Short mmCIF file of C-alpha atoms and ligand atoms in Angstrom, two decimals:
data_model
loop_
_atom_site.label_atom_id
_atom_site.label_comp_id
_atom_site.label_asym_id
_atom_site.label_seq_id
_atom_site.Cartn_x
_atom_site.Cartn_y
_atom_site.Cartn_z
CA MET A 1 8.54 53.55 -8.77
CA LEU A 2 7.59 50.23 -10.67
CA ASP A 3 7.94 52.43 -13.66
CA GLN A 4 11.23 53.90 -12.47
CA ILE A 5 12.57 50.76 -11.43
CA ILE A 6 11.98 48.53 -14.52
CA PRO A 7 13.74 50.65 -17.10
CA LEU A 8 16.66 50.57 -15.46
CA VAL A 9 16.25 46.86 -14.41
CA ARG A 10 16.10 46.46 -18.30
CA GLU A 11 19.14 48.23 -19.39
CA ALA A 12 20.96 46.10 -17.01
CA GLY A 13 19.46 43.31 -18.75
CA LYS A 14 21.35 44.62 -21.36
CA ILE A 15 25.10 45.28 -19.83
CA VAL A 16 23.96 40.78 -19.24
CA LEU A 17 23.48 40.93 -22.61
CA SER A 18 26.69 41.77 -24.12
CA ALA A 19 29.00 39.72 -22.56
CA HIS A 20 31.39 38.30 -23.89
CA ASP A 21 35.08 36.27 -23.00
CA ILE A 22 33.00 35.43 -20.14
CA ALA A 23 35.69 32.95 -19.05
CA SER A 24 38.60 35.84 -18.97
CA HIS A 25 36.51 38.45 -17.08
CA THR A 26 35.64 35.62 -13.74
CA HIS A 27 37.17 35.36 -10.74
CA GLU A 28 36.83 32.92 -8.01
CA LYS A 29 35.52 34.18 -4.74
CA THR A 30 36.02 31.41 -1.80
CA SER A 31 35.84 28.39 -4.42
CA ALA A 32 35.53 27.35 -8.12
CA ALA A 33 31.83 27.25 -6.83
CA ASP A 34 31.43 30.32 -5.87
CA LEU A 35 31.85 32.76 -9.09
CA VAL A 36 31.85 36.77 -9.45
CA THR A 37 32.22 38.24 -13.16
CA GLU A 38 33.32 41.64 -14.07
CA TYR A 39 29.66 41.64 -15.71
CA ASP A 40 28.38 40.99 -11.63
CA MET A 41 30.23 44.43 -10.93
CA ALA A 42 29.10 46.01 -13.71
CA VAL A 43 25.69 45.32 -13.53
CA GLU A 44 26.00 46.31 -9.00
CA SER A 45 27.77 49.27 -9.87
CA PHE A 46 25.15 50.46 -12.16
CA LEU A 47 22.09 49.63 -9.96
CA LYS A 48 23.86 50.42 -7.29
CA GLU A 49 24.00 54.42 -8.77
CA ARG A 50 20.74 54.54 -9.89
CA LEU A 51 18.41 52.65 -7.88
CA PRO A 52 19.01 55.30 -5.19
CA PRO A 53 18.55 58.99 -6.45
CA LEU A 54 14.96 57.67 -6.98
CA LEU A 55 13.70 57.91 -3.73
CA PRO A 56 16.23 59.66 -1.72
CA GLY A 57 17.04 58.70 1.37
CA ALA A 58 17.03 55.16 0.21
CA VAL A 59 19.98 52.71 1.14
CA PHE A 60 21.07 49.82 -1.88
CA PHE A 61 21.69 46.30 -0.25
CA GLY A 62 24.44 43.57 -3.03
CA GLU A 63 25.11 41.38 -3.31
CA GLU A 64 28.52 42.33 -4.25
CA GLU A 65 29.18 44.84 -1.42
CA LYS A 66 31.35 45.17 0.72
CA GLU A 67 29.44 47.00 3.52
CA ASN A 68 25.92 46.77 3.26
CA ALA A 69 23.40 49.08 4.72
CA ASP A 70 20.75 47.37 7.10
CA PRO A 71 17.40 46.90 4.73
CA ARG A 72 15.52 46.43 7.53
CA ARG A 73 15.11 50.28 7.91
CA GLY A 74 13.33 52.87 5.92
CA TRP A 75 13.33 52.18 1.76
CA ALA A 76 16.36 49.94 1.20
CA PHE A 77 17.11 48.14 -2.50
CA ILE A 78 17.53 45.05 -2.43
CA VAL A 79 19.87 43.50 -5.67
CA ASP A 80 21.27 40.69 -6.89
CA PRO A 81 22.66 42.13 -9.85
CA ILE A 82 23.07 38.41 -11.50
CA ASP A 83 21.74 35.78 -10.50
CA GLY A 84 22.61 32.29 -11.72
CA THR A 85 26.48 33.39 -12.15
CA THR A 86 27.72 29.99 -13.01
CA ASN A 87 24.86 29.61 -15.47
CA PHE A 88 25.83 32.78 -16.88
CA VAL A 89 29.90 32.01 -16.49
CA ARG A 90 28.95 28.81 -19.03
CA GLY A 91 27.07 30.16 -21.68
CA LEU A 92 23.78 28.40 -19.90
CA GLN A 93 21.18 31.34 -20.59
CA GLN A 94 19.37 31.04 -17.36
CA SER A 95 20.01 33.94 -15.51
CA ALA A 96 18.34 37.01 -13.91
CA VAL A 97 18.52 40.44 -12.89
CA SER A 98 16.48 40.82 -9.29
CA VAL A 99 15.49 44.34 -7.59
CA ALA A 100 12.98 44.05 -4.84
CA LEU A 101 12.51 47.57 -2.63
CA ALA A 102 11.25 47.27 0.66
CA LEU A 103 10.22 49.45 3.51
CA ASP A 104 10.95 49.00 7.10
CA GLY A 105 11.70 45.26 6.07
CA VAL A 106 8.80 44.73 3.76
CA VAL A 107 8.79 44.35 0.40
CA GLU A 108 6.67 46.76 -1.45
CA TYR A 109 8.01 46.07 -5.23
CA GLY A 110 9.88 43.16 -6.89
CA VAL A 111 11.42 42.96 -10.51
CA VAL A 112 12.82 39.90 -11.99
CA LEU A 113 14.01 40.37 -15.61
CA ASP A 114 15.39 36.84 -17.50
CA PRO A 115 17.10 38.74 -20.52
CA TYR A 116 17.55 35.68 -22.28
CA LYS A 117 14.13 34.47 -22.83
CA ASP A 118 12.98 39.02 -22.14
CA GLU A 119 11.02 37.76 -19.68
CA LEU A 120 9.94 40.43 -16.83
CA PHE A 121 8.21 39.39 -13.71
CA SER A 122 7.08 42.24 -11.55
CA ALA A 123 4.75 43.35 -8.79
CA ARG A 124 3.46 46.32 -6.49
CA ARG A 125 2.44 44.89 -3.47
CA GLY A 126 -1.08 44.57 -3.61
CA GLY A 127 -1.25 45.19 -6.94
CA GLY A 128 -0.86 41.70 -8.76
CA ALA A 129 1.77 40.59 -10.33
CA PHE A 130 2.67 39.99 -14.01
CA LEU A 131 5.13 38.94 -16.70
CA ASN A 132 5.92 41.29 -19.56
CA GLY A 133 2.76 43.54 -18.22
CA ARG A 134 0.06 39.94 -18.54
CA PRO A 135 -1.21 39.15 -14.80
CA ILE A 136 0.09 35.83 -13.47
CA ARG A 137 -0.75 33.34 -11.49
CA VAL A 138 -0.11 30.70 -9.55
CA SER A 139 -0.75 27.07 -10.42
CA GLY A 140 -4.01 24.88 -9.28
CA ARG A 141 -1.71 21.85 -9.57
CA ARG A 142 -1.12 19.17 -6.48
CA LEU A 143 2.32 18.14 -6.57
CA SER A 144 0.95 14.31 -7.80
CA GLU A 145 0.60 16.31 -11.09
CA GLY A 146 2.98 18.64 -10.92
CA ILE A 147 6.71 19.26 -10.85
CA PHE A 148 9.13 21.37 -7.98
CA GLY A 149 12.23 22.98 -8.34
CA MET A 150 14.99 23.05 -5.65
CA GLY A 151 18.17 24.32 -5.27
CA THR A 152 21.36 23.11 -3.17
CA ALA A 153 22.24 26.23 -1.29
CA ILE A 154 26.05 25.68 -2.83
CA TYR A 155 27.81 27.95 -0.78
CA LYS A 156 26.45 25.89 2.90
CA ARG A 157 28.01 22.42 1.82
CA GLU A 158 26.59 21.50 4.97
CA TYR A 159 23.30 21.73 4.23
CA LEU A 160 23.46 18.99 1.28
CA ALA A 161 22.48 15.72 3.37
CA PRO A 162 19.10 17.57 4.34
CA THR A 163 18.80 19.14 0.67
CA MET A 164 18.37 15.17 -0.61
CA ARG A 165 16.80 13.78 2.25
CA LEU A 166 13.91 16.63 0.93
CA THR A 167 14.54 16.06 -2.58
CA GLU A 168 13.36 12.66 -2.60
CA GLN A 169 10.30 13.03 -0.02
CA LEU A 170 8.61 15.32 -2.39
CA PHE A 171 9.97 13.51 -6.03
CA ARG A 172 8.45 10.85 -4.36
CA ARG A 173 4.81 12.69 -4.29
CA SER A 174 5.80 15.14 -7.63
CA CYS A 175 6.04 14.12 -11.38
CA ASP A 176 9.83 15.43 -11.54
CA PHE A 177 12.29 18.20 -10.35
CA ARG A 178 14.38 20.50 -11.95
CA ARG A 179 17.76 22.39 -10.30
CA LEU A 180 17.46 25.18 -12.41
CA GLY A 181 20.46 27.45 -10.86
CA ALA A 182 19.28 30.94 -10.52
CA ALA A 183 16.74 30.95 -7.32
CA ALA A 184 15.09 33.69 -8.70
CA LEU A 185 13.90 32.56 -12.14
CA ASP A 186 12.69 30.10 -9.71
CA LEU A 187 10.60 31.63 -7.32
CA CYS A 188 8.86 33.56 -10.64
CA ASN A 189 8.18 29.65 -12.38
CA VAL A 190 6.07 29.03 -9.57
CA ALA A 191 4.74 32.13 -9.42
CA CYS A 192 3.85 32.34 -12.89
CA GLY A 193 2.84 28.52 -12.98
CA ARG A 194 5.38 26.86 -14.37
CA THR A 195 6.23 24.89 -11.81
CA ASP A 196 4.25 24.19 -8.29
CA ALA A 197 6.31 24.53 -5.66
CA PHE A 198 10.23 25.16 -4.90
CA PHE A 199 12.58 24.64 -1.63
CA GLU A 200 16.13 25.86 -0.96
CA TYR A 201 17.92 25.27 2.36
CA SER A 202 19.73 29.04 1.72
CA LEU A 203 19.49 31.69 0.30
CA CYS A 204 20.18 35.34 0.60
CA PRO A 205 17.48 38.53 1.09
CA TRP A 206 18.60 39.29 -2.71
CA ASP A 207 17.91 36.13 -4.18
CA PHE A 208 14.39 35.88 -2.84
CA ALA A 209 13.19 39.42 -1.93
CA ALA A 210 11.35 40.51 -5.23
CA GLY A 211 11.05 36.83 -6.71
CA SER A 212 8.82 35.88 -2.82
CA LEU A 213 6.40 39.02 -3.63
CA ILE A 214 6.24 37.84 -7.20
CA ILE A 215 4.66 34.55 -5.68
CA THR A 216 2.73 36.06 -3.16
CA GLU A 217 0.81 38.68 -5.42
CA ALA A 218 0.14 35.62 -7.76
CA GLY A 219 -1.25 34.18 -5.05
CA GLY A 220 1.33 31.63 -4.08
CA ARG A 221 2.92 32.14 -0.41
CA ALA A 222 5.93 31.48 0.70
CA CYS A 223 8.17 31.06 3.86
CA ALA A 224 11.62 29.67 5.80
CA LEU A 225 10.99 25.49 5.82
CA ASP A 226 10.20 25.62 9.92
CA GLY A 227 6.86 28.30 9.01
CA SER A 228 8.59 31.26 9.76
CA PRO A 229 8.49 34.90 7.92
CA LEU A 230 10.93 35.23 5.20
CA PRO A 231 13.46 37.78 6.56
CA ILE A 232 15.15 40.15 4.68
CA ASP A 233 18.71 41.21 6.22
CA ARG A 234 19.79 37.76 6.55
CA ARG A 235 20.34 34.07 4.87
CA THR A 236 17.47 31.51 5.22
CA SER A 237 15.87 28.87 3.95
CA ILE A 238 12.51 28.53 1.55
CA TRP A 239 9.52 27.09 0.69
CA ALA A 240 7.31 28.65 -1.58
CA SER A 241 4.62 27.06 -3.52
CA ASN A 242 0.77 27.16 -5.03
CA GLN A 243 -2.34 27.45 -2.94
CA VAL A 244 -2.69 23.42 -2.67
CA ASN A 245 0.79 21.93 -2.26
CA TRP A 246 1.29 24.96 0.65
CA GLU A 247 -0.09 22.46 3.24
CA ILE A 248 2.83 19.45 2.12
CA LEU A 249 5.44 21.22 4.18
CA GLY A 250 3.96 20.29 7.36
CA GLU A 251 4.03 16.53 6.02
CA LEU A 252 7.63 16.63 5.55
CA GLU A 253 10.92 16.20 7.42
CA VAL A 254 12.81 18.87 6.60
C1 IPD B 1 22.73 31.41 -6.47
C2 IPD B 1 22.14 30.93 -7.37
C3 IPD B 1 21.21 29.30 -7.13
C4 IPD B 1 21.38 28.96 -5.66
C5 IPD B 1 22.11 29.93 -4.49
C6 IPD B 1 22.10 31.36 -5.33
P1 IPD B 1 24.28 33.48 -7.46
O1 IPD B 1 22.74 32.76 -6.53
O2 IPD B 1 20.00 31.38 -7.07
O3 IPD B 1 20.34 28.84 -7.76
O4 IPD B 1 21.32 27.63 -5.84
O5 IPD B 1 22.15 29.42 -3.20
O6 IPD B 1 22.75 31.51 -4.01
O7 IPD B 1 25.05 33.63 -6.41
O8 IPD B 1 24.07 32.63 -8.78
O9 IPD B 1 23.38 35.13 -7.87
CA1 CA B 2 21.60 35.32 -6.38
CA1 CA B 3 24.71 36.67 -7.67
#
C-alpha cells in the first residue's frame, strides 16, 4: 500500500512546489490566522480523486472537505493537503503533505512529505518508520539536554494561557524549544530524533494521524495531554516524545 500511496504524495508535493503568486490565491477562512489557498484545494482534490480508488470502499477525510465521512469505520484516508499553510503563504518553506490510512479507526499507514527538503517520512504499523527509505529512530536524549517542539493551537485561542504555562514548564527543564508551524513535521522531527518531545493543545486528525504512527514506529510514543489515546475523528491535545521523556508528562501541570 505504501508503494501506491507514496508516488501520489510525491505528485502532490510537486503541486506545492509549483506554487507561484500565492498571496493572490489565498483566502481567509475564519480570520487572518486561518488561511486556505487554491493550492490547498488543488492538492486535496488531486488526492481525493486518486487515493480512494486504491482501496475500493475507502473513504476520504480531508481538512478542506465540507462533509467528511466517518473515519472510524472501514478504511479511511486522512489527509492534510498542506500542513503549515501560513508558512506556505509566507514563503517560509516549512510545510508538508500528510496522508494516513486507517482501518476501523486505527492508523495503519502514514506518509508525510516535506517537498522543500525532499524528505519523505513513512511508516506501516509493525513495519518501522523511514525517512527517504532509511530507518529512523527517536532520540535517547533527556529533555535536560534536548529541545522540544510546540504548537500554539492557533484556531483555538482559548488555549493560549495553558499553552504558555506548559511551554514555560518544559523550557525550564530543557535547552530550548521550537515553534515550526507545521505539526506533521513537528511529529516527524521527534520521530527521527531531531527534537525530543512535542505538544500542542488542539490538533485535528489530519494534522497528527500520519505523524503519530511515524513516531510510534520510530520507537516513540504519542497520546493526548490527559494521557488518553489519540482519537481519529476529532480535535485533541497531543504529547509526543521519545521513551526517556515520556514520563515527564505526568509531572507537568497541563
Ligand atoms: C496547522 C499547523 C500548525 C498548528 C495548527 C495546525 P494548517 O495546520 O500544523 O503548526 O499549530 O494547530 O492547524 O492549518 O497549517 O494545516
Ligand atoms: Ca494542518
Ligand atoms: Ca492544512
